[in-house]
Amino acid sequence: MTNHAVYIKFFNKTSESLLLDPSGTTKKHSHWKDVPDTIPPQSSAAFRIVSRPGKGSEGTIAFNVKTDVDDTSRAHVRAYASCPYLGGSNEFYIYPLAPEAVYVASFRSWAGSSGWQDNSVASEGSPVAVEFTIKYATSRYRFTLVEIAAKSDYPLCNSRDELITGTHCLWRSDSDAEWADGNYGSYAPNVFAYESDAPVAEAGHLDVTVRPLDSELVGAEAVVYGSIDGIRTLQTDYFYIETMDNVTVPAHVVDPDRSPGPFKKNADVVWSMELRQSLRGVLAVGPHETRLELYWLKATTHPAFSDGLPVEWLRAAFRKSQMKNSGSNAAIADVWRFSPLDP
Protein backbone atom coordinates (compact mmCIF):
# COMPACT_ATOMS: atom_id res chain seq x y z
CA MET A 1 0.00 0.00 0.00
CA THR A 2 1.40 3.39 -0.97
CA ASN A 3 2.17 5.97 1.69
CA HIS A 4 0.32 9.24 1.21
CA ALA A 5 1.49 11.00 4.36
CA VAL A 6 3.00 14.48 4.47
CA TYR A 7 6.05 14.62 6.77
CA ILE A 8 6.82 18.10 8.09
CA LYS A 9 9.88 19.37 9.90
CA PHE A 10 9.20 22.86 11.22
CA PHE A 11 12.23 25.07 11.98
CA ASN A 12 11.58 27.98 14.34
CA LYS A 13 14.46 30.41 13.79
CA THR A 14 12.95 33.24 15.84
CA SER A 15 13.46 34.17 19.49
CA GLU A 16 9.78 33.47 20.17
CA SER A 17 7.75 30.34 20.85
CA LEU A 18 5.28 28.77 18.43
CA LEU A 19 2.13 27.61 20.20
CA LEU A 20 -0.23 25.18 18.48
CA ASP A 21 -3.54 26.76 17.48
CA PRO A 22 -6.15 23.96 17.57
CA SER A 23 -8.81 26.20 16.01
CA GLY A 24 -6.68 26.62 12.87
CA THR A 25 -5.60 22.97 12.65
CA THR A 26 -7.84 20.77 10.46
CA LYS A 27 -7.82 17.33 8.82
CA LYS A 28 -9.78 15.48 6.11
CA HIS A 29 -9.70 11.67 5.68
CA SER A 30 -6.48 11.73 7.74
CA HIS A 31 -5.06 12.61 11.14
CA TRP A 32 -2.13 14.53 12.57
CA LYS A 33 0.53 12.70 14.56
CA ASP A 34 3.26 13.92 16.94
CA VAL A 35 2.27 17.58 16.62
CA PRO A 36 3.84 19.45 19.59
CA ASP A 37 1.95 21.99 21.67
CA THR A 38 4.99 24.28 21.57
CA ILE A 39 8.03 24.71 19.35
CA PRO A 40 10.56 26.68 21.46
CA PRO A 41 12.74 29.48 20.04
CA GLN A 42 15.65 28.41 17.84
CA SER A 43 14.49 24.79 17.67
CA SER A 44 12.61 22.41 15.38
CA ALA A 45 9.88 19.77 15.55
CA ALA A 46 8.93 16.87 13.28
CA PHE A 47 5.33 15.72 12.80
CA ARG A 48 3.12 14.40 10.02
CA ILE A 49 -0.39 14.06 8.66
CA VAL A 50 -1.22 10.41 7.93
CA SER A 51 -3.82 9.09 5.50
CA ARG A 52 -6.39 6.40 6.19
CA PRO A 53 -6.38 3.23 4.05
CA GLY A 54 -7.52 4.06 0.53
CA LYS A 55 -7.53 7.77 1.26
CA GLY A 56 -5.11 10.62 0.81
CA SER A 57 -4.00 13.06 3.47
CA GLU A 58 -5.18 16.66 3.66
CA GLY A 59 -5.25 19.30 6.37
CA THR A 60 -4.02 22.59 7.78
CA ILE A 61 -1.63 23.19 10.66
CA ALA A 62 -1.50 26.47 12.60
CA PHE A 63 0.68 28.04 15.28
CA ASN A 64 0.63 31.38 17.10
CA VAL A 65 3.91 33.25 17.55
CA LYS A 66 4.25 34.37 21.16
CA THR A 67 7.01 35.69 23.39
CA ASP A 68 7.84 34.83 26.97
CA VAL A 69 7.41 38.51 27.85
CA ASP A 70 3.61 38.42 27.68
CA ASP A 71 0.82 36.33 26.23
CA THR A 72 0.28 38.51 23.18
CA SER A 73 0.19 36.75 19.82
CA ARG A 74 2.68 38.46 17.48
CA ALA A 75 1.69 36.54 14.35
CA HIS A 76 -0.29 33.55 13.08
CA VAL A 77 1.47 30.87 11.00
CA ARG A 78 -0.76 28.53 9.00
CA ALA A 79 0.02 26.03 6.23
CA TYR A 80 -2.01 23.66 4.06
CA ALA A 81 -0.76 20.15 3.12
CA SER A 82 -2.24 17.60 0.74
CA CYS A 83 -1.10 14.28 -0.75
CA PRO A 84 -4.15 12.76 -2.52
CA TYR A 85 -4.68 9.01 -3.06
CA LEU A 86 -6.33 9.21 -6.48
CA GLY A 87 -6.73 12.27 -8.67
CA GLY A 88 -5.67 15.77 -7.74
CA SER A 89 -2.17 17.05 -7.10
CA ASN A 90 0.14 17.32 -4.15
CA GLU A 91 -0.05 20.69 -2.49
CA PHE A 92 1.70 22.62 0.22
CA TYR A 93 1.34 26.34 0.72
CA ILE A 94 1.71 28.91 3.46
CA TYR A 95 -1.07 31.38 4.20
CA PRO A 96 -0.01 35.05 4.14
CA LEU A 97 2.03 35.81 7.24
CA ALA A 98 1.65 39.19 8.92
CA PRO A 99 3.25 41.48 9.83
CA GLU A 100 5.46 40.96 6.79
CA ALA A 101 8.04 43.44 8.07
CA VAL A 102 8.88 41.13 10.97
CA TYR A 103 8.50 37.52 9.84
CA VAL A 104 9.07 35.51 6.70
CA ALA A 105 8.18 31.85 6.07
CA SER A 106 9.53 29.50 3.41
CA PHE A 107 9.66 25.79 2.64
CA ARG A 108 11.20 23.13 0.46
CA SER A 109 9.62 19.79 -0.43
CA TRP A 110 10.36 16.32 -1.76
CA ALA A 111 7.56 14.20 -3.29
CA GLY A 112 8.30 10.58 -4.18
CA SER A 113 11.57 10.81 -6.12
CA SER A 114 11.27 14.45 -7.20
CA GLY A 115 14.26 15.78 -5.27
CA TRP A 116 14.17 18.96 -3.19
CA GLN A 117 12.22 21.90 -4.59
CA ASP A 118 12.23 25.38 -3.04
CA ASN A 119 8.81 26.88 -2.20
CA SER A 120 6.95 24.44 -4.43
CA VAL A 121 5.92 20.78 -4.45
CA ALA A 122 5.86 18.24 -7.27
CA SER A 123 2.29 17.55 -8.35
CA GLU A 124 2.84 13.76 -8.24
CA GLY A 125 4.70 11.32 -6.03
CA SER A 126 4.28 10.14 -2.46
CA PRO A 127 4.95 10.46 0.35
CA VAL A 128 5.66 14.19 0.62
CA ALA A 129 8.39 15.59 2.87
CA VAL A 130 8.43 19.29 3.76
CA GLU A 131 10.97 21.43 5.62
CA PHE A 132 9.13 24.54 6.78
CA THR A 133 11.01 27.55 8.24
CA ILE A 134 9.92 30.76 9.94
CA LYS A 135 12.50 33.48 10.64
CA TYR A 136 12.82 37.22 10.94
CA ALA A 137 12.60 39.26 7.76
CA THR A 138 15.82 40.90 6.61
CA SER A 139 14.20 43.44 4.27
CA ARG A 140 14.44 47.07 5.32
CA TYR A 141 11.20 49.03 5.47
CA ARG A 142 10.68 52.77 5.79
CA PHE A 143 9.06 55.40 7.97
CA THR A 144 9.05 59.18 8.07
CA LEU A 145 9.20 61.56 11.04
CA VAL A 146 6.31 64.03 10.85
CA GLU A 147 6.20 66.21 13.96
CA ILE A 148 7.37 66.65 17.55
CA ALA A 149 5.27 68.49 20.10
CA ALA A 150 5.26 69.01 23.88
CA LYS A 151 3.49 70.85 26.65
CA SER A 152 5.55 73.56 28.33
CA ASP A 153 4.95 73.80 32.06
CA TYR A 154 6.16 77.43 32.05
CA PRO A 155 5.36 80.23 29.61
CA LEU A 156 8.53 80.95 27.64
CA CYS A 157 9.78 83.74 25.43
CA ASN A 158 12.06 82.59 22.63
CA SER A 159 14.87 84.69 21.19
CA ARG A 160 12.36 86.40 18.85
CA ASP A 161 10.30 87.47 21.91
CA GLU A 162 7.50 85.16 20.81
CA LEU A 163 5.46 83.75 23.71
CA ILE A 164 5.29 79.95 23.98
CA THR A 165 2.59 78.46 26.21
CA GLY A 166 0.87 75.12 26.71
CA THR A 167 1.09 72.43 24.05
CA HIS A 168 3.09 73.59 21.05
CA CYS A 169 5.04 72.27 18.10
CA LEU A 170 8.80 71.82 18.55
CA TRP A 171 9.55 70.66 15.01
CA ARG A 172 7.80 69.70 11.77
CA SER A 173 9.23 67.91 8.77
CA ASP A 174 7.59 70.27 6.27
CA SER A 175 9.50 73.20 7.81
CA ASP A 176 12.65 71.42 8.93
CA ALA A 177 15.02 74.37 8.46
CA GLU A 178 12.92 76.88 10.43
CA TRP A 179 13.31 75.54 13.97
CA ALA A 180 17.03 75.84 14.76
CA ASP A 181 18.00 79.08 16.49
CA GLY A 182 21.43 79.56 14.92
CA ASN A 183 24.06 77.04 15.91
CA TYR A 184 22.66 76.82 19.41
CA GLY A 185 19.10 76.44 20.63
CA SER A 186 15.65 76.29 19.13
CA TYR A 187 12.90 78.78 18.37
CA ALA A 188 10.53 76.37 20.13
CA PRO A 189 12.15 75.65 23.51
CA ASN A 190 10.24 73.73 26.17
CA VAL A 191 10.33 73.54 29.98
CA PHE A 192 9.23 70.54 32.03
CA ALA A 193 8.47 70.94 35.74
CA TYR A 194 10.82 68.70 37.70
CA GLU A 195 11.64 68.05 41.36
CA SER A 196 15.19 66.91 42.11
CA ASP A 197 15.89 63.17 42.21
CA ALA A 198 12.42 62.28 40.91
CA PRO A 199 12.13 59.91 37.92
CA VAL A 200 12.76 62.09 34.87
CA ALA A 201 10.43 59.99 32.70
CA GLU A 202 7.50 61.14 34.84
CA ALA A 203 8.23 64.84 34.26
CA GLY A 204 6.47 65.35 30.96
CA HIS A 205 7.07 63.87 27.53
CA LEU A 206 7.39 64.65 23.84
CA ASP A 207 4.61 63.71 21.44
CA VAL A 208 6.39 62.15 18.45
CA THR A 209 4.40 61.64 15.25
CA VAL A 210 5.63 59.18 12.64
CA ARG A 211 4.12 57.59 9.54
CA PRO A 212 4.93 54.16 8.05
CA LEU A 213 5.76 54.21 4.35
CA ASP A 214 5.44 50.48 3.60
CA SER A 215 2.27 48.43 4.08
CA GLU A 216 4.37 45.49 5.36
CA LEU A 217 4.80 47.42 8.61
CA VAL A 218 1.08 47.28 9.42
CA GLY A 219 0.62 44.96 12.39
CA ALA A 220 4.24 45.26 13.52
CA GLU A 221 5.26 46.40 16.99
CA ALA A 222 7.88 49.12 17.05
CA VAL A 223 9.72 51.61 19.23
CA VAL A 224 10.86 55.12 18.27
CA TYR A 225 13.92 56.62 19.94
CA GLY A 226 16.04 59.75 19.75
CA SER A 227 19.83 59.72 20.08
CA ILE A 228 22.18 62.53 21.08
CA ASP A 229 25.82 61.96 20.10
CA GLY A 230 25.02 58.29 19.47
CA ILE A 231 23.45 57.73 22.91
CA ARG A 232 19.79 56.70 23.10
CA THR A 233 18.31 59.55 25.17
CA LEU A 234 14.58 59.70 24.37
CA GLN A 235 12.37 56.70 23.74
CA THR A 236 8.74 55.68 23.34
CA ASP A 237 7.12 52.55 24.68
CA TYR A 238 6.46 49.77 22.17
CA PHE A 239 3.39 50.44 20.06
CA TYR A 240 1.51 48.69 17.25
CA ILE A 241 1.45 50.15 13.75
CA GLU A 242 -2.22 49.61 12.94
CA THR A 243 -2.64 51.59 9.71
CA MET A 244 -0.66 53.56 7.15
CA ASP A 245 -1.78 56.81 8.81
CA ASN A 246 0.20 59.05 11.15
CA VAL A 247 0.66 57.68 14.65
CA THR A 248 1.58 59.83 17.66
CA VAL A 249 3.36 58.24 20.63
CA PRO A 250 4.83 59.76 23.82
CA ALA A 251 8.62 59.74 24.17
CA HIS A 252 10.27 60.00 27.58
CA VAL A 253 13.83 60.71 28.66
CA VAL A 254 15.77 57.52 29.37
CA ASP A 255 19.14 59.20 30.04
CA PRO A 256 19.40 60.38 32.77
CA ASP A 257 16.97 58.35 34.85
CA ARG A 258 17.10 60.89 37.70
CA SER A 259 18.88 64.18 38.31
CA PRO A 260 19.96 65.92 41.55
CA GLY A 261 19.04 69.28 40.07
CA PRO A 262 17.81 71.07 36.97
CA PHE A 263 19.25 70.02 33.63
CA LYS A 264 18.84 70.60 29.92
CA LYS A 265 19.00 68.82 26.59
CA ASN A 266 19.96 71.34 23.94
CA ALA A 267 21.15 69.33 20.99
CA ASP A 268 20.46 67.82 17.59
CA VAL A 269 18.47 64.62 18.11
CA VAL A 270 18.57 61.81 15.52
CA TRP A 271 15.33 59.80 15.47
CA SER A 272 15.13 56.09 14.62
CA MET A 273 12.59 53.25 14.63
CA GLU A 274 13.19 49.61 15.58
CA LEU A 275 10.92 46.58 15.29
CA ARG A 276 10.29 44.49 18.38
CA GLN A 277 11.76 40.96 18.65
CA SER A 278 13.67 41.10 15.36
CA LEU A 279 15.39 44.32 16.53
CA ARG A 280 15.46 45.28 12.87
CA GLY A 281 15.90 48.97 12.16
CA VAL A 282 13.32 50.78 10.02
CA LEU A 283 14.87 53.19 7.53
CA ALA A 284 14.07 56.87 8.14
CA VAL A 285 13.10 58.73 4.97
CA GLY A 286 13.21 62.52 4.93
CA PRO A 287 14.38 64.84 7.74
CA HIS A 288 14.85 62.98 11.02
CA GLU A 289 17.45 65.07 12.85
CA THR A 290 15.75 67.70 14.99
CA ARG A 291 17.11 70.62 17.02
CA LEU A 292 15.51 70.42 20.47
CA GLU A 293 16.04 72.79 23.40
CA LEU A 294 14.54 71.21 26.51
CA TYR A 295 14.81 72.21 30.16
CA TRP A 296 13.82 70.47 33.39
CA LEU A 297 13.33 73.07 36.14
CA LYS A 298 11.76 73.36 39.58
CA ALA A 299 7.98 73.04 39.59
CA THR A 300 7.37 76.55 41.00
CA THR A 301 8.12 79.76 39.14
CA HIS A 302 9.03 83.23 40.36
CA PRO A 303 6.19 85.75 39.83
CA ALA A 304 8.60 87.90 37.85
CA PHE A 305 8.38 85.36 35.02
CA SER A 306 4.58 84.99 34.91
CA ASP A 307 4.51 86.65 31.48
CA GLY A 308 7.18 84.36 30.06
CA LEU A 309 10.58 83.08 31.11
CA PRO A 310 13.17 84.41 28.63
CA VAL A 311 15.06 81.55 27.01
CA GLU A 312 18.15 83.77 26.76
CA TRP A 313 18.11 84.00 30.57
CA LEU A 314 17.95 80.21 30.85
CA ARG A 315 20.83 79.78 28.45
CA ALA A 316 22.96 82.27 30.37
CA ALA A 317 22.09 80.67 33.73
CA PHE A 318 23.18 77.24 32.57
CA ARG A 319 26.37 78.60 30.98
CA LYS A 320 27.25 80.39 34.21
CA SER A 321 26.56 77.28 36.29
CA GLN A 322 28.64 75.08 34.04
CA MET A 323 31.58 77.49 34.21
CA LYS A 324 31.37 77.51 38.01
CA ASN A 325 30.85 73.78 38.44
CA SER A 326 32.78 72.28 35.49
CA GLY A 327 29.58 71.14 33.84
CA SER A 328 27.86 69.82 36.98
CA ASN A 329 24.11 70.43 37.27
CA ALA A 330 24.09 69.64 41.00
CA ALA A 331 24.78 73.20 42.18
CA ILE A 332 22.93 75.30 39.64
CA ALA A 333 21.46 77.53 42.34
CA ASP A 334 20.75 80.44 40.03
CA VAL A 335 18.32 78.38 37.99
CA TRP A 336 16.74 76.80 41.08
CA ARG A 337 16.01 80.17 42.74
CA PHE A 338 15.57 82.22 39.56
CA SER A 339 18.03 84.73 41.10
CA PRO A 340 19.25 87.71 39.08
CA LEU A 341 22.44 86.99 37.17
CA ASP A 342 25.59 89.05 37.25
CA PRO A 343 26.25 90.99 34.06
Coordinates of C-alpha atoms in Angstrom, one line a residue:
M1 CA 0.0 0.0 0.0
T2 CA 1.4 3.4 -1.0
N3 CA 2.2 6.0 1.7
H4 CA 0.3 9.2 1.2
A5 CA 1.5 11.0 4.4
V6 CA 3.0 14.5 4.5
Y7 CA 6.1 14.6 6.8
I8 CA 6.8 18.1 8.1
K9 CA 9.9 19.4 9.9
F10 CA 9.2 22.9 11.2
F11 CA 12.2 25.1 12.0
N12 CA 11.6 28.0 14.3
K13 CA 14.5 30.4 13.8
T14 CA 12.9 33.2 15.8
S15 CA 13.5 34.2 19.5
E16 CA 9.8 33.5 20.2
S17 CA 7.7 30.3 20.9
L18 CA 5.3 28.8 18.4
L19 CA 2.1 27.6 20.2
L20 CA -0.2 25.2 18.5
D21 CA -3.5 26.8 17.5
P22 CA -6.1 24.0 17.6
S23 CA -8.8 26.2 16.0
G24 CA -6.7 26.6 12.9
T25 CA -5.6 23.0 12.6
T26 CA -7.8 20.8 10.5
K27 CA -7.8 17.3 8.8
K28 CA -9.8 15.5 6.1
H29 CA -9.7 11.7 5.7
S30 CA -6.5 11.7 7.7
H31 CA -5.1 12.6 11.1
W32 CA -2.1 14.5 12.6
K33 CA 0.5 12.7 14.6
D34 CA 3.3 13.9 16.9
V35 CA 2.3 17.6 16.6
P36 CA 3.8 19.4 19.6
D37 CA 2.0 22.0 21.7
T38 CA 5.0 24.3 21.6
I39 CA 8.0 24.7 19.4
P40 CA 10.6 26.7 21.5
P41 CA 12.7 29.5 20.0
Q42 CA 15.7 28.4 17.8
S43 CA 14.5 24.8 17.7
S44 CA 12.6 22.4 15.4
A45 CA 9.9 19.8 15.6
A46 CA 8.9 16.9 13.3
F47 CA 5.3 15.7 12.8
R48 CA 3.1 14.4 10.0
I49 CA -0.4 14.1 8.7
V50 CA -1.2 10.4 7.9
S51 CA -3.8 9.1 5.5
R52 CA -6.4 6.4 6.2
P53 CA -6.4 3.2 4.0
G54 CA -7.5 4.1 0.5
K55 CA -7.5 7.8 1.3
G56 CA -5.1 10.6 0.8
S57 CA -4.0 13.1 3.5
E58 CA -5.2 16.7 3.7
G59 CA -5.3 19.3 6.4
T60 CA -4.0 22.6 7.8
I61 CA -1.6 23.2 10.7
A62 CA -1.5 26.5 12.6
F63 CA 0.7 28.0 15.3
N64 CA 0.6 31.4 17.1
V65 CA 3.9 33.3 17.5
K66 CA 4.3 34.4 21.2
T67 CA 7.0 35.7 23.4
D68 CA 7.8 34.8 27.0
V69 CA 7.4 38.5 27.9
D70 CA 3.6 38.4 27.7
D71 CA 0.8 36.3 26.2
T72 CA 0.3 38.5 23.2
S73 CA 0.2 36.8 19.8
R74 CA 2.7 38.5 17.5
A75 CA 1.7 36.5 14.3
H76 CA -0.3 33.5 13.1
V77 CA 1.5 30.9 11.0
R78 CA -0.8 28.5 9.0
A79 CA 0.0 26.0 6.2
Y80 CA -2.0 23.7 4.1
A81 CA -0.8 20.2 3.1
S82 CA -2.2 17.6 0.7
C83 CA -1.1 14.3 -0.8
P84 CA -4.1 12.8 -2.5
Y85 CA -4.7 9.0 -3.1
L86 CA -6.3 9.2 -6.5
G87 CA -6.7 12.3 -8.7
G88 CA -5.7 15.8 -7.7
S89 CA -2.2 17.0 -7.1
N90 CA 0.1 17.3 -4.1
E91 CA 0.0 20.7 -2.5
F92 CA 1.7 22.6 0.2
Y93 CA 1.3 26.3 0.7
I94 CA 1.7 28.9 3.5
Y95 CA -1.1 31.4 4.2
P96 CA 0.0 35.1 4.1
L97 CA 2.0 35.8 7.2
A98 CA 1.6 39.2 8.9
P99 CA 3.2 41.5 9.8
E100 CA 5.5 41.0 6.8
A101 CA 8.0 43.4 8.1
V102 CA 8.9 41.1 11.0
Y103 CA 8.5 37.5 9.8
V104 CA 9.1 35.5 6.7
A105 CA 8.2 31.9 6.1
S106 CA 9.5 29.5 3.4
F107 CA 9.7 25.8 2.6
R108 CA 11.2 23.1 0.5
S109 CA 9.6 19.8 -0.4
W110 CA 10.4 16.3 -1.8
A111 CA 7.6 14.2 -3.3
G112 CA 8.3 10.6 -4.2
S113 CA 11.6 10.8 -6.1
S114 CA 11.3 14.4 -7.2
G115 CA 14.3 15.8 -5.3
W116 CA 14.2 19.0 -3.2
Q117 CA 12.2 21.9 -4.6
D118 CA 12.2 25.4 -3.0
N119 CA 8.8 26.9 -2.2
S120 CA 7.0 24.4 -4.4
V121 CA 5.9 20.8 -4.4
A122 CA 5.9 18.2 -7.3
S123 CA 2.3 17.5 -8.4
E124 CA 2.8 13.8 -8.2
G125 CA 4.7 11.3 -6.0
S126 CA 4.3 10.1 -2.5
P127 CA 4.9 10.5 0.4
V128 CA 5.7 14.2 0.6
A129 CA 8.4 15.6 2.9
V130 CA 8.4 19.3 3.8
E131 CA 11.0 21.4 5.6
F132 CA 9.1 24.5 6.8
T133 CA 11.0 27.6 8.2
I134 CA 9.9 30.8 9.9
K135 CA 12.5 33.5 10.6
Y136 CA 12.8 37.2 10.9
A137 CA 12.6 39.3 7.8
T138 CA 15.8 40.9 6.6
S139 CA 14.2 43.4 4.3
R140 CA 14.4 47.1 5.3
Y141 CA 11.2 49.0 5.5
R142 CA 10.7 52.8 5.8
F143 CA 9.1 55.4 8.0
T144 CA 9.1 59.2 8.1
L145 CA 9.2 61.6 11.0
V146 CA 6.3 64.0 10.8
E147 CA 6.2 66.2 14.0
I148 CA 7.4 66.7 17.5
A149 CA 5.3 68.5 20.1
A150 CA 5.3 69.0 23.9
K151 CA 3.5 70.8 26.7
S152 CA 5.6 73.6 28.3
D153 CA 5.0 73.8 32.1
Y154 CA 6.2 77.4 32.1
P155 CA 5.4 80.2 29.6
L156 CA 8.5 81.0 27.6
C157 CA 9.8 83.7 25.4
N158 CA 12.1 82.6 22.6
S159 CA 14.9 84.7 21.2
R160 CA 12.4 86.4 18.9
D161 CA 10.3 87.5 21.9
E162 CA 7.5 85.2 20.8
L163 CA 5.5 83.8 23.7
I164 CA 5.3 80.0 24.0
T165 CA 2.6 78.5 26.2
G166 CA 0.9 75.1 26.7
T167 CA 1.1 72.4 24.0
H168 CA 3.1 73.6 21.0
C169 CA 5.0 72.3 18.1
L170 CA 8.8 71.8 18.6
W171 CA 9.5 70.7 15.0
R172 CA 7.8 69.7 11.8
S173 CA 9.2 67.9 8.8
D174 CA 7.6 70.3 6.3
S175 CA 9.5 73.2 7.8
D176 CA 12.7 71.4 8.9
A177 CA 15.0 74.4 8.5
E178 CA 12.9 76.9 10.4
W179 CA 13.3 75.5 14.0
A180 CA 17.0 75.8 14.8
D181 CA 18.0 79.1 16.5
G182 CA 21.4 79.6 14.9
N183 CA 24.1 77.0 15.9
Y184 CA 22.7 76.8 19.4
G185 CA 19.1 76.4 20.6
S186 CA 15.6 76.3 19.1
Y187 CA 12.9 78.8 18.4
A188 CA 10.5 76.4 20.1
P189 CA 12.2 75.6 23.5
N190 CA 10.2 73.7 26.2
V191 CA 10.3 73.5 30.0
F192 CA 9.2 70.5 32.0
A193 CA 8.5 70.9 35.7
Y194 CA 10.8 68.7 37.7
E195 CA 11.6 68.0 41.4
S196 CA 15.2 66.9 42.1
D197 CA 15.9 63.2 42.2
A198 CA 12.4 62.3 40.9
P199 CA 12.1 59.9 37.9
V200 CA 12.8 62.1 34.9
A201 CA 10.4 60.0 32.7
E202 CA 7.5 61.1 34.8
A203 CA 8.2 64.8 34.3
G204 CA 6.5 65.4 31.0
H205 CA 7.1 63.9 27.5
L206 CA 7.4 64.7 23.8
D207 CA 4.6 63.7 21.4
V208 CA 6.4 62.2 18.5
T209 CA 4.4 61.6 15.3
V210 CA 5.6 59.2 12.6
R211 CA 4.1 57.6 9.5
P212 CA 4.9 54.2 8.0
L213 CA 5.8 54.2 4.4
D214 CA 5.4 50.5 3.6
S215 CA 2.3 48.4 4.1
E216 CA 4.4 45.5 5.4
L217 CA 4.8 47.4 8.6
V218 CA 1.1 47.3 9.4
G219 CA 0.6 45.0 12.4
A220 CA 4.2 45.3 13.5
E221 CA 5.3 46.4 17.0
A222 CA 7.9 49.1 17.1
V223 CA 9.7 51.6 19.2
V224 CA 10.9 55.1 18.3
Y225 CA 13.9 56.6 19.9
G226 CA 16.0 59.7 19.7
S227 CA 19.8 59.7 20.1
I228 CA 22.2 62.5 21.1
D229 CA 25.8 62.0 20.1
G230 CA 25.0 58.3 19.5
I231 CA 23.5 57.7 22.9
R232 CA 19.8 56.7 23.1
T233 CA 18.3 59.5 25.2
L234 CA 14.6 59.7 24.4
Q235 CA 12.4 56.7 23.7
T236 CA 8.7 55.7 23.3
D237 CA 7.1 52.5 24.7
Y238 CA 6.5 49.8 22.2
F239 CA 3.4 50.4 20.1
Y240 CA 1.5 48.7 17.2
I241 CA 1.5 50.1 13.8
E242 CA -2.2 49.6 12.9
T243 CA -2.6 51.6 9.7
M244 CA -0.7 53.6 7.1
D245 CA -1.8 56.8 8.8
N246 CA 0.2 59.0 11.1
V247 CA 0.7 57.7 14.7
T248 CA 1.6 59.8 17.7
V249 CA 3.4 58.2 20.6
P250 CA 4.8 59.8 23.8
A251 CA 8.6 59.7 24.2
H252 CA 10.3 60.0 27.6
V253 CA 13.8 60.7 28.7
V254 CA 15.8 57.5 29.4
D255 CA 19.1 59.2 30.0
P256 CA 19.4 60.4 32.8
D257 CA 17.0 58.4 34.8
R258 CA 17.1 60.9 37.7
S259 CA 18.9 64.2 38.3
P260 CA 20.0 65.9 41.6
G261 CA 19.0 69.3 40.1
P262 CA 17.8 71.1 37.0
F263 CA 19.2 70.0 33.6
K264 CA 18.8 70.6 29.9
K265 CA 19.0 68.8 26.6
N266 CA 20.0 71.3 23.9
A267 CA 21.1 69.3 21.0
D268 CA 20.5 67.8 17.6
V269 CA 18.5 64.6 18.1
V270 CA 18.6 61.8 15.5
W271 CA 15.3 59.8 15.5
S272 CA 15.1 56.1 14.6
M273 CA 12.6 53.3 14.6
E274 CA 13.2 49.6 15.6
L275 CA 10.9 46.6 15.3
R276 CA 10.3 44.5 18.4
Q277 CA 11.8 41.0 18.6
S278 CA 13.7 41.1 15.4
L279 CA 15.4 44.3 16.5
R280 CA 15.5 45.3 12.9
G281 CA 15.9 49.0 12.2
V282 CA 13.3 50.8 10.0
L283 CA 14.9 53.2 7.5
A284 CA 14.1 56.9 8.1
V285 CA 13.1 58.7 5.0
G286 CA 13.2 62.5 4.9
P287 CA 14.4 64.8 7.7
H288 CA 14.9 63.0 11.0
E289 CA 17.4 65.1 12.8
T290 CA 15.8 67.7 15.0
R291 CA 17.1 70.6 17.0
L292 CA 15.5 70.4 20.5
E293 CA 16.0 72.8 23.4
L294 CA 14.5 71.2 26.5
Y295 CA 14.8 72.2 30.2
W296 CA 13.8 70.5 33.4
L297 CA 13.3 73.1 36.1
K298 CA 11.8 73.4 39.6
A299 CA 8.0 73.0 39.6
T300 CA 7.4 76.6 41.0
T301 CA 8.1 79.8 39.1
H302 CA 9.0 83.2 40.4
P303 CA 6.2 85.7 39.8
A304 CA 8.6 87.9 37.8
F305 CA 8.4 85.4 35.0
S306 CA 4.6 85.0 34.9
D307 CA 4.5 86.6 31.5
G308 CA 7.2 84.4 30.1
L309 CA 10.6 83.1 31.1
P310 CA 13.2 84.4 28.6
V311 CA 15.1 81.6 27.0
E312 CA 18.1 83.8 26.8
W313 CA 18.1 84.0 30.6
L314 CA 17.9 80.2 30.8
R315 CA 20.8 79.8 28.4
A316 CA 23.0 82.3 30.4
A317 CA 22.1 80.7 33.7
F318 CA 23.2 77.2 32.6
R319 CA 26.4 78.6 31.0
K320 CA 27.2 80.4 34.2
S321 CA 26.6 77.3 36.3
Q322 CA 28.6 75.1 34.0
M323 CA 31.6 77.5 34.2
K324 CA 31.4 77.5 38.0
N325 CA 30.9 73.8 38.4
S326 CA 32.8 72.3 35.5
G327 CA 29.6 71.1 33.8
S328 CA 27.9 69.8 37.0
N329 CA 24.1 70.4 37.3
A330 CA 24.1 69.6 41.0
A331 CA 24.8 73.2 42.2
I332 CA 22.9 75.3 39.6
A333 CA 21.5 77.5 42.3
D334 CA 20.7 80.4 40.0
V335 CA 18.3 78.4 38.0
W336 CA 16.7 76.8 41.1
R337 CA 16.0 80.2 42.7
F338 CA 15.6 82.2 39.6
S339 CA 18.0 84.7 41.1
P340 CA 19.3 87.7 39.1
L341 CA 22.4 87.0 37.2
D342 CA 25.6 89.0 37.3
P343 CA 26.2 91.0 34.1

